[in-house]
PDB file of C-alpha atoms in Angstrom:
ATOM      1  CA  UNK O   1     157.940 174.579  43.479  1.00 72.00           C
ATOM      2  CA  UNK O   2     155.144 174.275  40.559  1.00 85.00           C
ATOM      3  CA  UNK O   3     154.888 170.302  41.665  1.00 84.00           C
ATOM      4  CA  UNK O   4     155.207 170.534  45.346  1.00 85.00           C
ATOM      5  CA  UNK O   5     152.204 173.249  45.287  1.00 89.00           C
ATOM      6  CA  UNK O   6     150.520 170.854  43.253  1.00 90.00           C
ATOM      7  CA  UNK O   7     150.862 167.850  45.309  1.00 91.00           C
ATOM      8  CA  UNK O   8     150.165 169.536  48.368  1.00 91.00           C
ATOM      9  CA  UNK O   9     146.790 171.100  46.921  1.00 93.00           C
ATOM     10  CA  UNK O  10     146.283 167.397  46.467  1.00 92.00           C
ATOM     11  CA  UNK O  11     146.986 166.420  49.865  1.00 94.00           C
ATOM     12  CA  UNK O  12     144.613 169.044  51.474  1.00 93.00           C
ATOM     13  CA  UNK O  13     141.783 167.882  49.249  1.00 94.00           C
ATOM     14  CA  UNK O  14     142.211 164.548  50.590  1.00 94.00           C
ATOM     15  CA  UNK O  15     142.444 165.993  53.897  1.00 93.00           C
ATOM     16  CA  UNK O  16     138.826 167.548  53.115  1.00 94.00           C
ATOM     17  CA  UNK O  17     137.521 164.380  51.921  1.00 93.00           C
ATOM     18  CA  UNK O  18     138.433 162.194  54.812  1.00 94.00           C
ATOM     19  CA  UNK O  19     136.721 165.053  57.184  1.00 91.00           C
ATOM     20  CA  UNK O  20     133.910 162.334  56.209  1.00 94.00           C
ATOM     21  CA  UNK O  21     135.876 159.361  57.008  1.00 95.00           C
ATOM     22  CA  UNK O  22     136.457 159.818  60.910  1.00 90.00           C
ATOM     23  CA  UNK O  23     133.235 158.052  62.267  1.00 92.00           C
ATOM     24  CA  UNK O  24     134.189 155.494  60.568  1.00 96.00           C
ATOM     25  CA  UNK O  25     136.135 152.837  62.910  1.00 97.00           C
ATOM     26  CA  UNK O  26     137.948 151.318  59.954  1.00 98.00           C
ATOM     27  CA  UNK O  27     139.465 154.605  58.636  1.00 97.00           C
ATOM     28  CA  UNK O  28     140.472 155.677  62.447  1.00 96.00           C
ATOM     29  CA  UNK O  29     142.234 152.099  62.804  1.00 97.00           C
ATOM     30  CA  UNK O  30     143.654 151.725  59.356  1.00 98.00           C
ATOM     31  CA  UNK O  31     145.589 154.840  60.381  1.00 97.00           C
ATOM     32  CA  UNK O  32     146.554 153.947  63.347  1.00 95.00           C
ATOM     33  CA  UNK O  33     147.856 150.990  62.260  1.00 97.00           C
ATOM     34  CA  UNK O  34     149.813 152.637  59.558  1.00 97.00           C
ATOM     35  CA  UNK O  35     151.069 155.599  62.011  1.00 95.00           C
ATOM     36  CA  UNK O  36     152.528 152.417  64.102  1.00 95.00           C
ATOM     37  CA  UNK O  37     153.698 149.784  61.722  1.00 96.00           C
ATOM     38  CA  UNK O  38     153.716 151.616  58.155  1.00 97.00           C
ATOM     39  CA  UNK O  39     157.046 153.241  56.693  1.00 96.00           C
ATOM     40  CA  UNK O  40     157.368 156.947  56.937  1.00 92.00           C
ATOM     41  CA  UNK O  41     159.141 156.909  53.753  1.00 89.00           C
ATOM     42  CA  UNK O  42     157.489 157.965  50.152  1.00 87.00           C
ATOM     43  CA  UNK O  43     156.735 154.628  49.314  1.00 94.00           C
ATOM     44  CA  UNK O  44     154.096 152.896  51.281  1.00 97.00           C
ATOM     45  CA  UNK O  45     154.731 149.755  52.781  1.00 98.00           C
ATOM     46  CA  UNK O  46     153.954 148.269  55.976  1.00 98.00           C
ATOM     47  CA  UNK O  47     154.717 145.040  57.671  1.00 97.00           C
ATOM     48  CA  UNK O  48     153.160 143.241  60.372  1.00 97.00           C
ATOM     49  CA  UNK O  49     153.068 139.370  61.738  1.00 96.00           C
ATOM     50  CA  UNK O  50     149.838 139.549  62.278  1.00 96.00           C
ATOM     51  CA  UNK O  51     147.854 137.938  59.671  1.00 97.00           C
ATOM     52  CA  UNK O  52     144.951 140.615  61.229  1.00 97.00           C
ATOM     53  CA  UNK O  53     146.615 143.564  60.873  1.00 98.00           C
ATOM     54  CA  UNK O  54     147.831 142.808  57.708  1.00 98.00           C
ATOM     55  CA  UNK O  55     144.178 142.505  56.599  1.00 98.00           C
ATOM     56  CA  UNK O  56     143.699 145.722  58.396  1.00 98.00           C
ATOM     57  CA  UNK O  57     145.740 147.418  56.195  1.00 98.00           C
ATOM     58  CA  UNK O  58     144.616 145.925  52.699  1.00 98.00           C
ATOM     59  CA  UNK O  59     140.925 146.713  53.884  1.00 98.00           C
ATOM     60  CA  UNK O  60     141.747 150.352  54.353  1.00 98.00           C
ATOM     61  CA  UNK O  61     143.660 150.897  51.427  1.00 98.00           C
ATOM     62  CA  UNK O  62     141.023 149.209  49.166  1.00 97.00           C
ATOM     63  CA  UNK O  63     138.188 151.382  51.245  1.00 97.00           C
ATOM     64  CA  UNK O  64     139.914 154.995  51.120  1.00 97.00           C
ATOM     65  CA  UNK O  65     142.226 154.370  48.420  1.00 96.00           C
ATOM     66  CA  UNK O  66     140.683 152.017  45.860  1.00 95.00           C
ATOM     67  CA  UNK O  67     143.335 151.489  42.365  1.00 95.00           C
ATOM     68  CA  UNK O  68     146.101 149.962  44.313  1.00 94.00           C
ATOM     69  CA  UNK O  69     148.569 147.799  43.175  1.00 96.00           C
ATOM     70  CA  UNK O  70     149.599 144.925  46.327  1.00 97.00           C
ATOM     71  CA  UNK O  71     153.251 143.301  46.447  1.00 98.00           C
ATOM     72  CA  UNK O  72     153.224 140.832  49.414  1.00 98.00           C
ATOM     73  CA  UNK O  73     157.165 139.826  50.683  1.00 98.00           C
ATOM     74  CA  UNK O  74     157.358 137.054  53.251  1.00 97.00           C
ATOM     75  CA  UNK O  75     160.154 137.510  55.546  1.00 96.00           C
ATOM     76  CA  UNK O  76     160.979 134.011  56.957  1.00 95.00           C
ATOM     77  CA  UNK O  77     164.235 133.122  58.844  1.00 90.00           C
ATOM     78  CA  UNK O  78     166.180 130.732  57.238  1.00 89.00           C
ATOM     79  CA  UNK O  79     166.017 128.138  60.157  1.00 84.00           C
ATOM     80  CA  UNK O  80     162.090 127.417  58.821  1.00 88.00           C
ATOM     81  CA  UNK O  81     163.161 126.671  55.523  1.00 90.00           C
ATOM     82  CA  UNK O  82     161.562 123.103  56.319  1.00 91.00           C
ATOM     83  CA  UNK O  83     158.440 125.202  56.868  1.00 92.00           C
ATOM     84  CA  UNK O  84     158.191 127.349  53.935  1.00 95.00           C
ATOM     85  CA  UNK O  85     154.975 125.079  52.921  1.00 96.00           C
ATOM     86  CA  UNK O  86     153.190 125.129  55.408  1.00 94.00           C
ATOM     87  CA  UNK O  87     154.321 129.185  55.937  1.00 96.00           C
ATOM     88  CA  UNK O  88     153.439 130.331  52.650  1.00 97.00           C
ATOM     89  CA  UNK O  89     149.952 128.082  52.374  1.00 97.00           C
ATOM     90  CA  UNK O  90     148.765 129.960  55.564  1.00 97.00           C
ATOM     91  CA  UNK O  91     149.568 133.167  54.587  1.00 97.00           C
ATOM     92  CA  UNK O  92     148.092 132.480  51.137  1.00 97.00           C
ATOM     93  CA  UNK O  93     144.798 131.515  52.544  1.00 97.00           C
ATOM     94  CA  UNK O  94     144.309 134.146  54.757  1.00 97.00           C
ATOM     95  CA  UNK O  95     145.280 136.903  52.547  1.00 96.00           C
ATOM     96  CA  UNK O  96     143.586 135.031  49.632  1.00 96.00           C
ATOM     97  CA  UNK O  97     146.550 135.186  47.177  1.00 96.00           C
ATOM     98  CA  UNK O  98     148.268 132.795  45.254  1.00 96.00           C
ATOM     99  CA  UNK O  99     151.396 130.905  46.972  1.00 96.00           C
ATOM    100  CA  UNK O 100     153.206 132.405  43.515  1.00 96.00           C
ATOM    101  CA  UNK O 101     152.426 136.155  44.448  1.00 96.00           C
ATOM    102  CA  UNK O 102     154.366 135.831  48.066  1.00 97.00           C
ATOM    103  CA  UNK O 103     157.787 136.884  47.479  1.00 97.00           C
ATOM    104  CA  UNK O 104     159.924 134.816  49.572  1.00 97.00           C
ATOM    105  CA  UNK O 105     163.065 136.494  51.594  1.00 96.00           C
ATOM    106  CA  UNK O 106     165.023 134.710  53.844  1.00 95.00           C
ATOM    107  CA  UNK O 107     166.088 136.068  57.176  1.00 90.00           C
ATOM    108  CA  UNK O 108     169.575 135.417  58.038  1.00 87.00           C
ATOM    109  CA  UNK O 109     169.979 137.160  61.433  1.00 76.00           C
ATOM    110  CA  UNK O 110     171.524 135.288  63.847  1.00 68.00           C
ATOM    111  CA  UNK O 111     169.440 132.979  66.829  1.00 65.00           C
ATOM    112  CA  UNK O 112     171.329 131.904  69.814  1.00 65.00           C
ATOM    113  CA  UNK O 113     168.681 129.684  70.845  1.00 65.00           C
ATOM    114  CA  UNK O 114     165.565 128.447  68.550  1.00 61.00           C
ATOM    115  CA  UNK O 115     162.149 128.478  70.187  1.00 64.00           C
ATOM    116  CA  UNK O 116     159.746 125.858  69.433  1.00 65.00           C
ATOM    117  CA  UNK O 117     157.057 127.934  68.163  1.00 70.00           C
ATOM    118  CA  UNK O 118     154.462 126.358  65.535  1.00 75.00           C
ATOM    119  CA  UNK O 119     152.898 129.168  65.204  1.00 82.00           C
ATOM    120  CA  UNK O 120     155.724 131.011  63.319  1.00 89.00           C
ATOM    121  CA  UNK O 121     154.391 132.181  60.082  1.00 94.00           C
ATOM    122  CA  UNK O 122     157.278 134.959  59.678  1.00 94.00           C
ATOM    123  CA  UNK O 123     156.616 138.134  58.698  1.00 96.00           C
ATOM    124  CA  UNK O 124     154.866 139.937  55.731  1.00 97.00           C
ATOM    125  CA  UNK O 125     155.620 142.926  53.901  1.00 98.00           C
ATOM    126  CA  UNK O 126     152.855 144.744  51.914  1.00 98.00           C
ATOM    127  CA  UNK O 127     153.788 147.651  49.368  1.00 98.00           C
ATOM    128  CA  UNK O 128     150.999 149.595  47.699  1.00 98.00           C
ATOM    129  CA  UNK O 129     151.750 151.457  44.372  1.00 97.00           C
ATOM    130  CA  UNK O 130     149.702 153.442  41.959  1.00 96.00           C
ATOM    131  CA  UNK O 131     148.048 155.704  43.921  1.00 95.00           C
ATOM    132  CA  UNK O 132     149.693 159.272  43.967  1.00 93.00           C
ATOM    133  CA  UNK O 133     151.095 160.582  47.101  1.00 95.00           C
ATOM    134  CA  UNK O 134     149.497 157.657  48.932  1.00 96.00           C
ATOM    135  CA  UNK O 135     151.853 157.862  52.021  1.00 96.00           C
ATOM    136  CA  UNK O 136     151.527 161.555  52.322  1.00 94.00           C
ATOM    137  CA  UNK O 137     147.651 161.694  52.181  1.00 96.00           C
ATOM    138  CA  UNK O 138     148.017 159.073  55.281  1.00 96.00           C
ATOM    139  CA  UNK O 139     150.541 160.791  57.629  1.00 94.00           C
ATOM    140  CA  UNK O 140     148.925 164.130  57.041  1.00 94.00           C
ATOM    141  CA  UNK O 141     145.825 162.311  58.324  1.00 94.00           C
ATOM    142  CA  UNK O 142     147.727 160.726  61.209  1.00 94.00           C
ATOM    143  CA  UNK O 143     149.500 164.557  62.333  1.00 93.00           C
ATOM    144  CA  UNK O 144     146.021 165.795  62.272  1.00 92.00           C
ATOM    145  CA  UNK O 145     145.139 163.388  64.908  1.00 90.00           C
ATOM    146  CA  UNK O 146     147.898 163.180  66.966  1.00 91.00           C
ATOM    147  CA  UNK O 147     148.036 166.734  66.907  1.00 91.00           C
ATOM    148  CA  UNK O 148     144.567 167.459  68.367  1.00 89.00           C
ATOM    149  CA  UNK O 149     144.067 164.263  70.588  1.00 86.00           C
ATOM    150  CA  UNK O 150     147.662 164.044  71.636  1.00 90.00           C
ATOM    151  CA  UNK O 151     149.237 167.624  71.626  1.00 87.00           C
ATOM    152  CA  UNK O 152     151.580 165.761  69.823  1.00 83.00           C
ATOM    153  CA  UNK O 153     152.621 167.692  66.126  1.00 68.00           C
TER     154      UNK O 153
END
């Protein structure tokens, strides 16, 4: 009980702090983005296509939440393993990380019929770690919101 008091206090402090935050269109997006593509798990991940969005997120994080830790996956189905250079060398460039740092894991779900599509870059994965009660402090932010604007709680 001592520890979820604790954490809690901590929440609500950030809760105070981002009062601040909310003109700020980066904080409102980086939210929303998280409320829609983020896990509502403990750990805080979240996992787009979109090189954009993916950028999104890292810019909010490193704005709101500076001290994080990034692990980039790469999701990429196993029919593109002939692509996996030219897959990983875009998403290197425009997350500006080193080929090494993507973790690579294949997708093995089933395709009735491949699309030619060569703009397939798969999918990536980001997981943030090292900043206490991360996910919390963000979905407490997101309730907030969707609470008041949405009647939604």
């Amino acid at each position: 009980i001592i520890r979820k008091t604790r954490n809690q206090k901590l929440v609500n402090l950030f809760v105070e702090e981002a009062e601040s935050y909310v003109a700020d269109p980066l904080f409102l997006m980086g939210i929303i983005a998280y409320e829609a593509e983020g896990s509502k798990s403990n750990s805080c991940r979240f996992s787009n296509s979109d090189y954009k969005m993916i950028k999104l997120f890292v810019s909010f994080i490193n704005n709101y939440f500076p001290g994080g830790t990034f692990k980039f996956t790469l999701f990429v189905h196993e029919s593109r393993k002939q692509d996996l250079q030219r897959i990983t060398s875009y998403w290197s460039s425009k997350l500006a990380v080193s080929e090494q740092s993507l973790e690579i894991i294949w997708k093995k779900n089933v395709v009735v019929r491949r699309r030619l599509n060569i703009d397939y870059f798969g999918q990536i994965l980001v997981q943030v770690s090292g900043i206490k009660l991360l996910t919390r402090k963000i979905l407490q932010i997101s309730d907030i919101i969707m609470e008041k604007y949405c009647g939604v709680g």
